[in-house]
Coordinates of C-alpha atoms in Angstrom, one line a residue:
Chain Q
X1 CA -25.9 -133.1 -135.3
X2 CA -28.8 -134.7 -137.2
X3 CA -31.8 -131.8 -136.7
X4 CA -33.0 -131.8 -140.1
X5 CA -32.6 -135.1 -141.2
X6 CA -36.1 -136.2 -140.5
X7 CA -37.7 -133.1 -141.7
X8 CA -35.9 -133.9 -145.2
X9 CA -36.6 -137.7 -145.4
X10 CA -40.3 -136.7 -145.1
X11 CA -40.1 -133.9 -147.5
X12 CA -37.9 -136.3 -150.1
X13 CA -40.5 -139.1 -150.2
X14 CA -43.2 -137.0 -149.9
X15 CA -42.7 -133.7 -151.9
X16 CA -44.6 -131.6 -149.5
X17 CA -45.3 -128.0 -151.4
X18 CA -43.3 -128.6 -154.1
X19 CA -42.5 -130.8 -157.7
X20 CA -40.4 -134.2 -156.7
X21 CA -38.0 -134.9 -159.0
X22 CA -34.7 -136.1 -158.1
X23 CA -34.0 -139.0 -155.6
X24 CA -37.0 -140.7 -156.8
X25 CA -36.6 -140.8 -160.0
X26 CA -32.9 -141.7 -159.8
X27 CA -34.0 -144.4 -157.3
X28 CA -36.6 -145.6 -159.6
X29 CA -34.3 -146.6 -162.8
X30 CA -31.4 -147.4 -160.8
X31 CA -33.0 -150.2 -158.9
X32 CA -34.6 -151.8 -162.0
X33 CA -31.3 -153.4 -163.2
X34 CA -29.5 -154.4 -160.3
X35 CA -29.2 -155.9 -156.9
X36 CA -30.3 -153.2 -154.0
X37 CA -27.0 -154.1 -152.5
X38 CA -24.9 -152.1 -155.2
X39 CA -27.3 -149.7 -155.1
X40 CA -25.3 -148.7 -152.0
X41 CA -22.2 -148.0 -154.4
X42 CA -24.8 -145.1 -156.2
X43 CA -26.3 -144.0 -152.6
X44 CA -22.6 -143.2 -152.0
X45 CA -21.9 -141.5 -155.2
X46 CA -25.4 -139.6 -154.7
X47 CA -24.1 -138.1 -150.9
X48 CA -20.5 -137.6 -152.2
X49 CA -22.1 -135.3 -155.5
X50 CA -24.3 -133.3 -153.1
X51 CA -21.3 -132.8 -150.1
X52 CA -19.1 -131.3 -153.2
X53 CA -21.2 -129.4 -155.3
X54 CA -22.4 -127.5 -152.0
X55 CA -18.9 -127.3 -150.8
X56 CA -18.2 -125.5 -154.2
X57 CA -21.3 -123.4 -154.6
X58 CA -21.4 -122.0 -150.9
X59 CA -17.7 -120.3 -151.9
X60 CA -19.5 -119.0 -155.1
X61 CA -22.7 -117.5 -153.0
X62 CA -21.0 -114.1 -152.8
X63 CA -19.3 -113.6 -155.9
X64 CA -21.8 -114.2 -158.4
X65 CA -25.1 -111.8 -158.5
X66 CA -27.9 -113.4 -157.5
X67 CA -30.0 -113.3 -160.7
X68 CA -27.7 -116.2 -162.6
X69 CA -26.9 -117.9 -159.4
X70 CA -28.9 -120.7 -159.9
X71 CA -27.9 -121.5 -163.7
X72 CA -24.2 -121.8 -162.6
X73 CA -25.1 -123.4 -159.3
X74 CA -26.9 -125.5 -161.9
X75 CA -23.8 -126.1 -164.2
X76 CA -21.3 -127.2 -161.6
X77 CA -23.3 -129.5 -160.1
X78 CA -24.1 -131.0 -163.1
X79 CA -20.1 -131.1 -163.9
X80 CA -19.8 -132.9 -160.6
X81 CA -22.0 -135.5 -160.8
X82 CA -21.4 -136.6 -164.3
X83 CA -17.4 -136.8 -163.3
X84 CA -18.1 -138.7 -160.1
X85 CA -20.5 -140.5 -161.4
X86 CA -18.5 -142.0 -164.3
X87 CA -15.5 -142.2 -161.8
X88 CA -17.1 -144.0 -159.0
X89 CA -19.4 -146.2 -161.1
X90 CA -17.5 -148.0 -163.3
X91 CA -15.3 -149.4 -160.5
X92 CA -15.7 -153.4 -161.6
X93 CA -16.0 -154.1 -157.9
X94 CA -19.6 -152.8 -157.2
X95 CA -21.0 -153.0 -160.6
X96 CA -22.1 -155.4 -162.6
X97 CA -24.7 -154.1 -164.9
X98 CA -23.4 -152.1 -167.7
X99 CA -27.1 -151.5 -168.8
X100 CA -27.2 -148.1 -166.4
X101 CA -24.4 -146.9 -168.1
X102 CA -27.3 -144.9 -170.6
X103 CA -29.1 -143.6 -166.9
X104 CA -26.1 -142.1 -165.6
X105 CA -27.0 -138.2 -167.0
X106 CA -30.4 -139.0 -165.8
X107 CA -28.8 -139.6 -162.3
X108 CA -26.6 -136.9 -162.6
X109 CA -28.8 -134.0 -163.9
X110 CA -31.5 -135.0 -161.3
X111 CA -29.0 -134.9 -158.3
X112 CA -27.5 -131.5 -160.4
X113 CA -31.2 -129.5 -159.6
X114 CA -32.8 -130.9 -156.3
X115 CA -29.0 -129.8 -154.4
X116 CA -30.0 -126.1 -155.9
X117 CA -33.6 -126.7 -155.1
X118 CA -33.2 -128.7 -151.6
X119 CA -30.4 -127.0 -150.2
X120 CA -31.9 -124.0 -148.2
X121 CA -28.8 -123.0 -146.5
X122 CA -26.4 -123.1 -149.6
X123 CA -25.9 -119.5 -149.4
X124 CA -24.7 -119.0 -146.0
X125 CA -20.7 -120.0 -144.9
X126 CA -19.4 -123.6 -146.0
X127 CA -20.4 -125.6 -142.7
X128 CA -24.2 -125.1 -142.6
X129 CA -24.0 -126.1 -146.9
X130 CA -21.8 -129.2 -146.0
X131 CA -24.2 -130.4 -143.1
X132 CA -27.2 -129.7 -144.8
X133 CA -26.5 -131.8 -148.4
X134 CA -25.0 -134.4 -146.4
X135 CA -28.3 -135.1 -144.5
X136 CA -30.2 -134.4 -147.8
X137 CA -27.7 -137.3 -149.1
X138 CA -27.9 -139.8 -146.2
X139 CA -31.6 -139.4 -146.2
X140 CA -32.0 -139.8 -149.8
X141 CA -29.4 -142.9 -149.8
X142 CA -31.5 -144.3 -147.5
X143 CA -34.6 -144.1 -149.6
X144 CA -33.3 -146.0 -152.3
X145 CA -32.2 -148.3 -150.5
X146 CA -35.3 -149.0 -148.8
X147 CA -36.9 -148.4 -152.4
X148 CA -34.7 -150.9 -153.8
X149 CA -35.3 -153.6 -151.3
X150 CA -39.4 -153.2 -152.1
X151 CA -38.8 -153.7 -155.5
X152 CA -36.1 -156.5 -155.3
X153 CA -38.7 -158.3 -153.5
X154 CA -40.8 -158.1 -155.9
X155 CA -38.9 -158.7 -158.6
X156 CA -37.0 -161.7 -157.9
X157 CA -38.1 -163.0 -154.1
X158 CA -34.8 -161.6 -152.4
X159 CA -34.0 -159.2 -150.1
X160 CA -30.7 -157.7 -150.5
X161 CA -29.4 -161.1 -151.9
X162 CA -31.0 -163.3 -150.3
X163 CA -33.2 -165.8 -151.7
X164 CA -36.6 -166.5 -150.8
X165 CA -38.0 -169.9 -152.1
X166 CA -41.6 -169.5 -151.5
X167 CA -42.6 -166.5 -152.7
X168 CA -40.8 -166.9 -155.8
X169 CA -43.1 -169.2 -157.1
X170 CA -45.8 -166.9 -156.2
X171 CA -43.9 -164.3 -158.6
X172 CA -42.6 -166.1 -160.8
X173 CA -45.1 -165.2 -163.4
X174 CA -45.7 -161.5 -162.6
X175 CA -43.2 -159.1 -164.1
X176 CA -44.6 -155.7 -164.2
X177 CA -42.5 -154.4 -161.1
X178 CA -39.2 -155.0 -163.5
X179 CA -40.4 -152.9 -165.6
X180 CA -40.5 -149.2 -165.2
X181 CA -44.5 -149.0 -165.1
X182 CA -44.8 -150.9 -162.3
X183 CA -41.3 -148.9 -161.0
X184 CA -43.4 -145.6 -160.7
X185 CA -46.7 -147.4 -159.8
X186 CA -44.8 -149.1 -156.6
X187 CA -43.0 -145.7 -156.0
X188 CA -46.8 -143.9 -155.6
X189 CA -47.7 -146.8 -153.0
X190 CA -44.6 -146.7 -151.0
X191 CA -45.5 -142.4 -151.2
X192 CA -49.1 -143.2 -149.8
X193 CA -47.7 -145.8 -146.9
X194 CA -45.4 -143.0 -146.7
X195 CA -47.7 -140.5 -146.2
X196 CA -50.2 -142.5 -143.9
X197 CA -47.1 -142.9 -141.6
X198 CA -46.7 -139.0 -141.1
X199 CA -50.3 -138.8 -140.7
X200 CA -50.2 -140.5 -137.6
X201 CA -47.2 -139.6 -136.6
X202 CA -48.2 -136.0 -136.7
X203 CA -51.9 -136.7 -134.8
X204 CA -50.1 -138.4 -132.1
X205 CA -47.3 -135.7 -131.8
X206 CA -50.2 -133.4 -131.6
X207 CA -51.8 -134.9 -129.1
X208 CA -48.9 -135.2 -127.1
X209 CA -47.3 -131.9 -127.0
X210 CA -50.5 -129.5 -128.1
X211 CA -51.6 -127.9 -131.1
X212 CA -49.4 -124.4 -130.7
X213 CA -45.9 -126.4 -129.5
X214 CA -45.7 -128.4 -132.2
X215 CA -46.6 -125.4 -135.2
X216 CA -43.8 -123.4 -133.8
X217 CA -40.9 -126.1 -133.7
X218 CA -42.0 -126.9 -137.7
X219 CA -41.6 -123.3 -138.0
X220 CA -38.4 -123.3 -136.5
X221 CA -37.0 -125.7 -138.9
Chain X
X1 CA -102.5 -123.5 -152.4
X2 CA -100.3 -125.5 -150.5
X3 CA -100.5 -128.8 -153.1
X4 CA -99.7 -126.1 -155.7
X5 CA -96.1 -125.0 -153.8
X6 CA -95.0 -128.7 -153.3
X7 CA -94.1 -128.6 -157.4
X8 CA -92.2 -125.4 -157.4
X9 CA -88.4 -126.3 -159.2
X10 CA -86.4 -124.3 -161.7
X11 CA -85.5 -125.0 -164.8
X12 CA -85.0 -127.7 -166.8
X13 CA -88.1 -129.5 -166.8
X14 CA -88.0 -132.2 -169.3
X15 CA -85.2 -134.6 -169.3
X16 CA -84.4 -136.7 -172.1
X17 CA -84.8 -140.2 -170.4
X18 CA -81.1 -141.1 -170.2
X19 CA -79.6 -142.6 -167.3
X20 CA -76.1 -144.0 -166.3
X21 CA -77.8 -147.3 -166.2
X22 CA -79.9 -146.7 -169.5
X23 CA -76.5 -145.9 -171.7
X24 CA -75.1 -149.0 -170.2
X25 CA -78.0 -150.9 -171.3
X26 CA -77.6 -149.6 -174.6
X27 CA -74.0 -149.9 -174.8
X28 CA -74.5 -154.1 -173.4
X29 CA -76.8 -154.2 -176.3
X30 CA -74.4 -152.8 -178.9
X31 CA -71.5 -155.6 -177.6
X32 CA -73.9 -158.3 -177.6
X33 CA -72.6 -159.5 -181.4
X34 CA -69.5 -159.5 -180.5
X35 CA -70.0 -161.7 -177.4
X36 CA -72.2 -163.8 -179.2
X37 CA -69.4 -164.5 -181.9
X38 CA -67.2 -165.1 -179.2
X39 CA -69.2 -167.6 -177.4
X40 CA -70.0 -169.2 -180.9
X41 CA -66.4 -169.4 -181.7
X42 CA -65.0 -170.3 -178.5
X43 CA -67.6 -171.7 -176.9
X44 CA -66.6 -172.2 -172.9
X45 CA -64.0 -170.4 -172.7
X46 CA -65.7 -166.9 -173.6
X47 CA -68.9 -167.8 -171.4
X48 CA -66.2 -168.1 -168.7
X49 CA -63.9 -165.5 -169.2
X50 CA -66.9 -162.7 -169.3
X51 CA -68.7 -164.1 -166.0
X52 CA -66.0 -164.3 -164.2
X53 CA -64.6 -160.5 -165.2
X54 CA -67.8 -159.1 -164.7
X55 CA -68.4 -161.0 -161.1
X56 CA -65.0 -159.6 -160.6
X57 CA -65.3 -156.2 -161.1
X58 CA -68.7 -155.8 -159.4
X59 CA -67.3 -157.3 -156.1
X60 CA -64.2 -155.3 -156.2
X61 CA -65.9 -152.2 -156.7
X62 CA -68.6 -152.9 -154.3
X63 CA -65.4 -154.2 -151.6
X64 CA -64.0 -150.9 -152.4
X65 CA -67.1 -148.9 -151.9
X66 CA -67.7 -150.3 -148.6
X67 CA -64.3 -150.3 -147.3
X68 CA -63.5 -146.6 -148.2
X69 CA -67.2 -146.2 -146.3
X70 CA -68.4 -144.6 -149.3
X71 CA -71.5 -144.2 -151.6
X72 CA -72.1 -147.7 -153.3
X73 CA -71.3 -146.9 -157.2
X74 CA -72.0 -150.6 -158.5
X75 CA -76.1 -149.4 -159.1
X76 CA -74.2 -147.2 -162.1
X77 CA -73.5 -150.2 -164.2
X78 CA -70.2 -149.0 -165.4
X79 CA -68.5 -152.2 -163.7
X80 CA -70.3 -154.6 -165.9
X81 CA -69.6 -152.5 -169.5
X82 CA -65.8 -152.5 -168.4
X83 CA -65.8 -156.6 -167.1
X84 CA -67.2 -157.3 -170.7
X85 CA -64.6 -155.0 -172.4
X86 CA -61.7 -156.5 -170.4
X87 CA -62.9 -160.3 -170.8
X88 CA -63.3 -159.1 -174.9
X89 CA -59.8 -157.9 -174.9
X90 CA -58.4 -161.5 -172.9
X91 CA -57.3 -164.0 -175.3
X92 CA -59.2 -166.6 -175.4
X93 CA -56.9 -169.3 -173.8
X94 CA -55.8 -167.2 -170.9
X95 CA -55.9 -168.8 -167.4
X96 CA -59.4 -167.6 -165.8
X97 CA -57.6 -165.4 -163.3
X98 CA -56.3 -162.5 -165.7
X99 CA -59.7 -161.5 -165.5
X100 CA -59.7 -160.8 -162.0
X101 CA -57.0 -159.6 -161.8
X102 CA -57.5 -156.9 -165.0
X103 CA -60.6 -156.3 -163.3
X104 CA -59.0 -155.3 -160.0
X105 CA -56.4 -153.2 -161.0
X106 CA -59.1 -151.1 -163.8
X107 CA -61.7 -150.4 -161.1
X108 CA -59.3 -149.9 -158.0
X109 CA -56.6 -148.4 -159.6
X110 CA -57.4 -146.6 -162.8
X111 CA -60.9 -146.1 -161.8
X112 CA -61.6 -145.6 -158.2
X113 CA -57.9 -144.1 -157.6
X114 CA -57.9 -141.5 -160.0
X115 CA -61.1 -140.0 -158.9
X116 CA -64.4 -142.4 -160.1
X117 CA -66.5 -142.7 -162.9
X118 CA -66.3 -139.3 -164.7
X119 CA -63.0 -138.3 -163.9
X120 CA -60.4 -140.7 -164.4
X121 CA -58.2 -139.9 -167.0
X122 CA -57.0 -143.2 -169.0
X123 CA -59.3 -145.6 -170.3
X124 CA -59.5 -148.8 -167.5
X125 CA -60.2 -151.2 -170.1
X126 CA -57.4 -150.7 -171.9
X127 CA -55.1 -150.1 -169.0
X128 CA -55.9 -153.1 -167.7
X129 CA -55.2 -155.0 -171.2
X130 CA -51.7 -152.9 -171.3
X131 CA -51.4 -154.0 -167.6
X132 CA -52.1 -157.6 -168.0
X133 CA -49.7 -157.7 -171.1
X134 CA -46.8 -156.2 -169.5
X135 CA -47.1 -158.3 -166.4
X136 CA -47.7 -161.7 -168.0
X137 CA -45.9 -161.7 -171.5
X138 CA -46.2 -165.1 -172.1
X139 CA -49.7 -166.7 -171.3
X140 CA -51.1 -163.1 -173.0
X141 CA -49.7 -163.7 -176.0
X142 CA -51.5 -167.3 -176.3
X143 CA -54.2 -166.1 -178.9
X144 CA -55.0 -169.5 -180.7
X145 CA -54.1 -173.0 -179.9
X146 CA -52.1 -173.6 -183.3
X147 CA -48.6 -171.7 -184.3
X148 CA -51.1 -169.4 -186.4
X149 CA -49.7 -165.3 -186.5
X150 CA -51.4 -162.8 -186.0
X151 CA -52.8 -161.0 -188.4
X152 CA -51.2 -157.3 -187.9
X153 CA -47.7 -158.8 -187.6
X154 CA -48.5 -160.6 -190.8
X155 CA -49.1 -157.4 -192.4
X156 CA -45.9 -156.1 -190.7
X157 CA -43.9 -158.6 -192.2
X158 CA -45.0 -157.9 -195.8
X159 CA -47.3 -160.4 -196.4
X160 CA -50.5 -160.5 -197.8
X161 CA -53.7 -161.3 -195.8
X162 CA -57.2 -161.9 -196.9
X163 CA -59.5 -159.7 -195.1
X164 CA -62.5 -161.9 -195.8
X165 CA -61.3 -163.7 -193.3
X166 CA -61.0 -160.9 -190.9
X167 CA -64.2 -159.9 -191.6
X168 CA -66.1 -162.8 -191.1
X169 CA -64.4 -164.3 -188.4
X170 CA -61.5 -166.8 -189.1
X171 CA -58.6 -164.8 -187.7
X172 CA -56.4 -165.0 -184.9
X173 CA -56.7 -162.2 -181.8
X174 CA -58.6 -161.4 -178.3
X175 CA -62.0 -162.6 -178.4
X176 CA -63.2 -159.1 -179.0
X177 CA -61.2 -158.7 -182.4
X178 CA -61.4 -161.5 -184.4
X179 CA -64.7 -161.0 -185.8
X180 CA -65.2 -157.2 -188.2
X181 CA -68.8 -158.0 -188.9
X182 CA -69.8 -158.0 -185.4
X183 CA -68.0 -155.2 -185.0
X184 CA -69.5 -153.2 -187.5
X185 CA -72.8 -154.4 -186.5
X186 CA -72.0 -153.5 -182.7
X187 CA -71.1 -150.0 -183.8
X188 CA -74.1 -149.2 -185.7
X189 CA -76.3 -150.2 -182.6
X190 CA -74.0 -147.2 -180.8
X191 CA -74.6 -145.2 -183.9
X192 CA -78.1 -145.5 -184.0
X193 CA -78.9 -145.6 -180.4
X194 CA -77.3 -142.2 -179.5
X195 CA -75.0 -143.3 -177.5
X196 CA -71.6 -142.0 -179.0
X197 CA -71.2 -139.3 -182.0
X198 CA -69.6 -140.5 -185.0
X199 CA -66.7 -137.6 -185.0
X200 CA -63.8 -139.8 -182.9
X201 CA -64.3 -143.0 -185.1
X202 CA -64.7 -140.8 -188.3
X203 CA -61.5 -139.0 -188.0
X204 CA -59.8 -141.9 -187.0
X205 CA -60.4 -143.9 -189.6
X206 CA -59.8 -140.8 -192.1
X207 CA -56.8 -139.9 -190.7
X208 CA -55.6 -143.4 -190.2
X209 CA -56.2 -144.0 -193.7
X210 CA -54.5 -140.9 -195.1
X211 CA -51.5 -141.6 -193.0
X212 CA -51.1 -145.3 -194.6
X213 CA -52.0 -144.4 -198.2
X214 CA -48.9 -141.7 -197.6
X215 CA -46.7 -143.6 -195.3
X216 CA -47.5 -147.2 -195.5
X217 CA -45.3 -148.2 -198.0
X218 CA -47.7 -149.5 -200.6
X219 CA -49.8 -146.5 -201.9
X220 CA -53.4 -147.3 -202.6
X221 CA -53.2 -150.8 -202.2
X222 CA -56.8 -151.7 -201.2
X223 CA -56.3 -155.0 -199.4
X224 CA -53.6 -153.7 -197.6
X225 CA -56.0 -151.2 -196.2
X226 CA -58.8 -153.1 -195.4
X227 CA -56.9 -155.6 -193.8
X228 CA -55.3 -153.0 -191.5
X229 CA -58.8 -151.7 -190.7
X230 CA -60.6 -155.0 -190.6
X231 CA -57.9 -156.3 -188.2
X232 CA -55.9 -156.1 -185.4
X233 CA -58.4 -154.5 -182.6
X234 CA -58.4 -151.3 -184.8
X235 CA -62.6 -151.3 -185.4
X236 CA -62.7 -152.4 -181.4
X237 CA -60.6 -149.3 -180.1
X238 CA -62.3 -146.8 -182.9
X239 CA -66.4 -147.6 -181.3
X240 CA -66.2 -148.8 -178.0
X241 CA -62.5 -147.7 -176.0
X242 CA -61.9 -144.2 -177.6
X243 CA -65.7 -142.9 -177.7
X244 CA -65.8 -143.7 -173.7
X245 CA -67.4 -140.4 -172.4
X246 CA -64.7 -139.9 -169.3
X247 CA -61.6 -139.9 -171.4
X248 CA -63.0 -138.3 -174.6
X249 CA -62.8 -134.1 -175.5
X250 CA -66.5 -132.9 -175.0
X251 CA -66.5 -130.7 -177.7
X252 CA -67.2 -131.5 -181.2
X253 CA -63.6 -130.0 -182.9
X254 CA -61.6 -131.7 -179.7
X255 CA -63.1 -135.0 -180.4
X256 CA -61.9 -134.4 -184.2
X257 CA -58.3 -133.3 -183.2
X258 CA -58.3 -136.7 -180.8
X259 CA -59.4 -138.8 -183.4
X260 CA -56.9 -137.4 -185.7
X261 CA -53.9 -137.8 -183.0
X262 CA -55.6 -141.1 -182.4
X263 CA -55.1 -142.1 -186.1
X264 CA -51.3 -140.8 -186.7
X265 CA -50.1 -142.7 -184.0
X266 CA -52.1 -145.8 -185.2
X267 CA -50.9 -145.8 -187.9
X268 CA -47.3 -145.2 -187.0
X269 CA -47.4 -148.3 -184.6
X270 CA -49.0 -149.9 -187.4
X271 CA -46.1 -149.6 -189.9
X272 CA -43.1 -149.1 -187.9
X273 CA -44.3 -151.6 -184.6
X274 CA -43.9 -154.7 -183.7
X275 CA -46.7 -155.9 -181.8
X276 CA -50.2 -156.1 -182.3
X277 CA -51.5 -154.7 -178.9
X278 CA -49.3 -151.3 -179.6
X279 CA -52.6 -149.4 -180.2
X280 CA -54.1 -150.3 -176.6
X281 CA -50.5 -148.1 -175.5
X282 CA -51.7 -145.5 -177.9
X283 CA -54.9 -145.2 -176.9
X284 CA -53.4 -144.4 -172.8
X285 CA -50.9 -142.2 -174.6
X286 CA -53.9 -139.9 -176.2
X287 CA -56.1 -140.1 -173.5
X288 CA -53.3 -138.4 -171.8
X289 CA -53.9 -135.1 -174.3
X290 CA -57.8 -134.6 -173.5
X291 CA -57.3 -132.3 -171.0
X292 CA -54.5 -129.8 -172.8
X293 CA -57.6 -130.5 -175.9
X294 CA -60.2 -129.7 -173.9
X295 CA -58.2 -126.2 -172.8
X296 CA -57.6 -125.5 -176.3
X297 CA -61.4 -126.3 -177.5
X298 CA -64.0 -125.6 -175.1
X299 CA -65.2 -122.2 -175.6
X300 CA -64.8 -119.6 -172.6
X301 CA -66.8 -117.3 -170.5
X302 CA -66.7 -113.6 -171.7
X303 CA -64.9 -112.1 -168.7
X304 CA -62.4 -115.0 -169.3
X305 CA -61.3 -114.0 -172.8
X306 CA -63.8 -115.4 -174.8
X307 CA -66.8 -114.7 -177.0
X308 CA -64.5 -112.4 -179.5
X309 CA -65.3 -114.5 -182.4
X310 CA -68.9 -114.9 -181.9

């Protein structure tokens, strides 16, 4: 059910071919002001903006010509994710920040262009759309969580919550990852561990099943 | 015959003389008043400060060098000139290990990371000053042992300072600023030297001054001015962080349209800002536009475009 999850967690983090602006920079000012635990609350608004706005745009692939599909692919998702967004995030349960309240069109125009950009199979029939922005959402949840809990570490010596004596009083003094400098500066090392990773994955899927099997299964995704 | 064919190169035959290490030399030379002052003024704690960034920046960059399995680039000398500029820019009662840790994150990051010595693309001194402020708000703001303010929020505030006592010494700031005369002195050894061309600092200071006399709020007012240029880290940015070779236009018209950027947005930090270290930002901030000046300025091949207006 899951084919192209992987191949769009690796190309989320690490913008292979093309400009990376979306999930990353959502997940870079959301996790400044709060917890990584209600970042969950926007990883869930994220997947439910990308399922709908793909549910909606694959019915409007073959009425509208192709030249302005994009601009109004474009507008709705942009109406989507502002609506959702206001809906699901000012539920007093999972927030309790009302600083982010001046990121939310960041979060939402962001989401609005990489479903457009990501989403390869928008134009085909309603189930390949559907699958496809909900692995591009679970994926890119995922990364901001895992973002999030880098940075909550260290920021305030906790991971998701919990509190970690020692180390705070390493950090106690040291605040430039609460900031959004050292937000984008952390977000380029986690890219380079990122990118190390597939490295070496790669080599030793190479290795293993030959140079010419693995080309033709990327090629097939 | 065959003596004779051992010589055979093309042109250019006669260099002038300058190495990497030689303008380092120069440039040490041309900082030495200021670090003299320092040391006279705050004795230890400056002798400290710049032995320990230096020693820091050398080892890092040579750690780097030889974990990355790469060609050792301590011999250019470019690790000591920025040590000195980041212990200059430390107040003077920092703890001793904002140095290192400056120095670490200008040579690994700023310098090594984003390509080496003549193609990084912000200004490592400075970065690491912004760095080190950001990170550790409160023991970087610790510029004198008294409750004395500094002298550009002073002059944000309204009041009046006397620039005689910028100029000779008696302010408050890093250990690089507080003194104007050994500044000036400093900059004249550039001048003279050869080291840097006098177009950044000229247009900066022109166009700094033009946008106070018509923004700052108090016309012509002559002490206001020279306070503003005698104070604040102003004379330190204008000869020895903006003129750095890497992050400066190479042309003489893009180093005038830098300067002149350079001195708008001095001067709005200057009257609309809050803090004193607002022009180290600026200074990233412009060093950012070199390369869309450098498009605009450097003249192109013929079968480019170019050579129409020749």
């Amino acid at each position: 059910m899951f084919n192209d999850s992987i191949k769009y967690f690796w190309e989320q983090i690490l913008g292979e071919d093309k400009f990376n602006a979306g999930i990353i920079s959502a997940a870079i000012f959301v996790s400044a002001v709060q917890n990584s635990i209600s970042g969950i609350a926007v990883g869930l608004a994220i997947i439910l903006t990308y399922v709908l706005s793909a549910f909606i745009c694959s019915f409007l692939a073959k009425v509208i010509p192709i030249k302005i599909r994009l601009f109004v692919y474009i507008l709705i998702n942009a109406i989507i994710a502002t609506t959702i967004s206001m809906f699901l995030l000012n539920v007093k349960l999972f927030w309790n920040y009302t600083a982010l309240i001046d990121y939310i069109p960041v979060i939402a125009v962001s989401c609005a262009i990489i479903v457009c950009i990501d989403c390869p199979r928008i134009d085909k029939d309603y189930k390949s759309s559907l699958k496809d922005a909900f692995e591009i959402g679970i994926t890119g949840a995922l990364l901001i969580l895992l973002y999030g809990v880098f940075r909550e570490f260290l920021t305030s010596a906790s991971i998701l919550g919990i509190n970690i004596p020692p180390v705070r009083g390493i950090l106690e003094n040291f605040h430039f990852f609460e900031y959004s400098s050292g937000g984008f500066i952390l977000m380029g090392i986690i890219a380079g561990c990122m990118q190390k990773i597939h490295i070496v994955m790669m080599r030793k899927k190479f290795m293993d099943d030959g140079v010419k099997e693995t080309a033709a299964s990327e090629l097939d995704n | 015959m065959q003596e004779k064919l051992k010589n055979i190169r093309s042109s250019p035959y006669i260099s002038g003389g300058d190495t990497s290490v030689s303008i380092m030399i120069k440039i040490i030379i041309s900082l030495l008043p200021i670090v003299c002052f320092a040391v006279y003024k705050y004795k230890l704690n400056a002798v400290f400060h710049i032995f320990i960034t230096v020693l820091a920046c050398i080892f890092v960059e040579y750690l780097f060098c030889f974990i990355t399995k790469k060609r050792n680039t301590v011999k250019d000398g470019s690790a000591v000139v920025t040590g000195i500029l980041i212990a200059l820019l430390l107040p003077a009662y920092a703890p001793y290990y904002m140095g290192v840790i400056g120095g670490v994150f200008a040579i690994v990051v700023v310098k090594k990371l984003c390509g080496g010595i003549g193609k990084y693309i912000i200004n490592p001194s400075a970065a690491a000053k912004c760095f080190l402020f950001l990170s550790f708000p409160t023991v970087m703001r610790v510029y004198s042992n008294g409750a004395a303010d500094l002298s550009v929020k002073n002059l944000i505030d309204g009041k009046n300072i006397d620039t005689l006592s910028l100029i000779v010494g008696d302010s408050v700031g890093s250990m690089g600023e507080v003194c104007a005369a050994a500044l000036l002195i400093g900059a004249i050894i550039l001048v003279v030297s050869g080291v840097i061309d006098v177009y950044i600092p000229a247009s900066y200071t022109i166009s700094f001054l033009i946008m106070l006399i018509i923004f700052g709020g108090r016309g012509f007012d002559a002490g206001y001015i020279a306070a503003q240029f005698a104070g604040g880290g102003f004379l330190f940015v204008a000869w020895f962080i903006a003129t750095d070779y890497t992050t400066a236009p190479i042309t003489y018209k893009g180093q005038v349209i830098y300067g002149i950027l350079l001195g708008i947005f001095t001067a709005m930090v200057r009257i609309w800002g809050h803090r004193n270290e607002d022009i180290y930002f600026i200074v990233l901030i412009v060093n950012l536009f070199t390369p869309f000046i450098e498009d605009i300025t450097i003249p192109k091949p013929f079968i480019l475009g170019g050579g129409k207006n020749v």
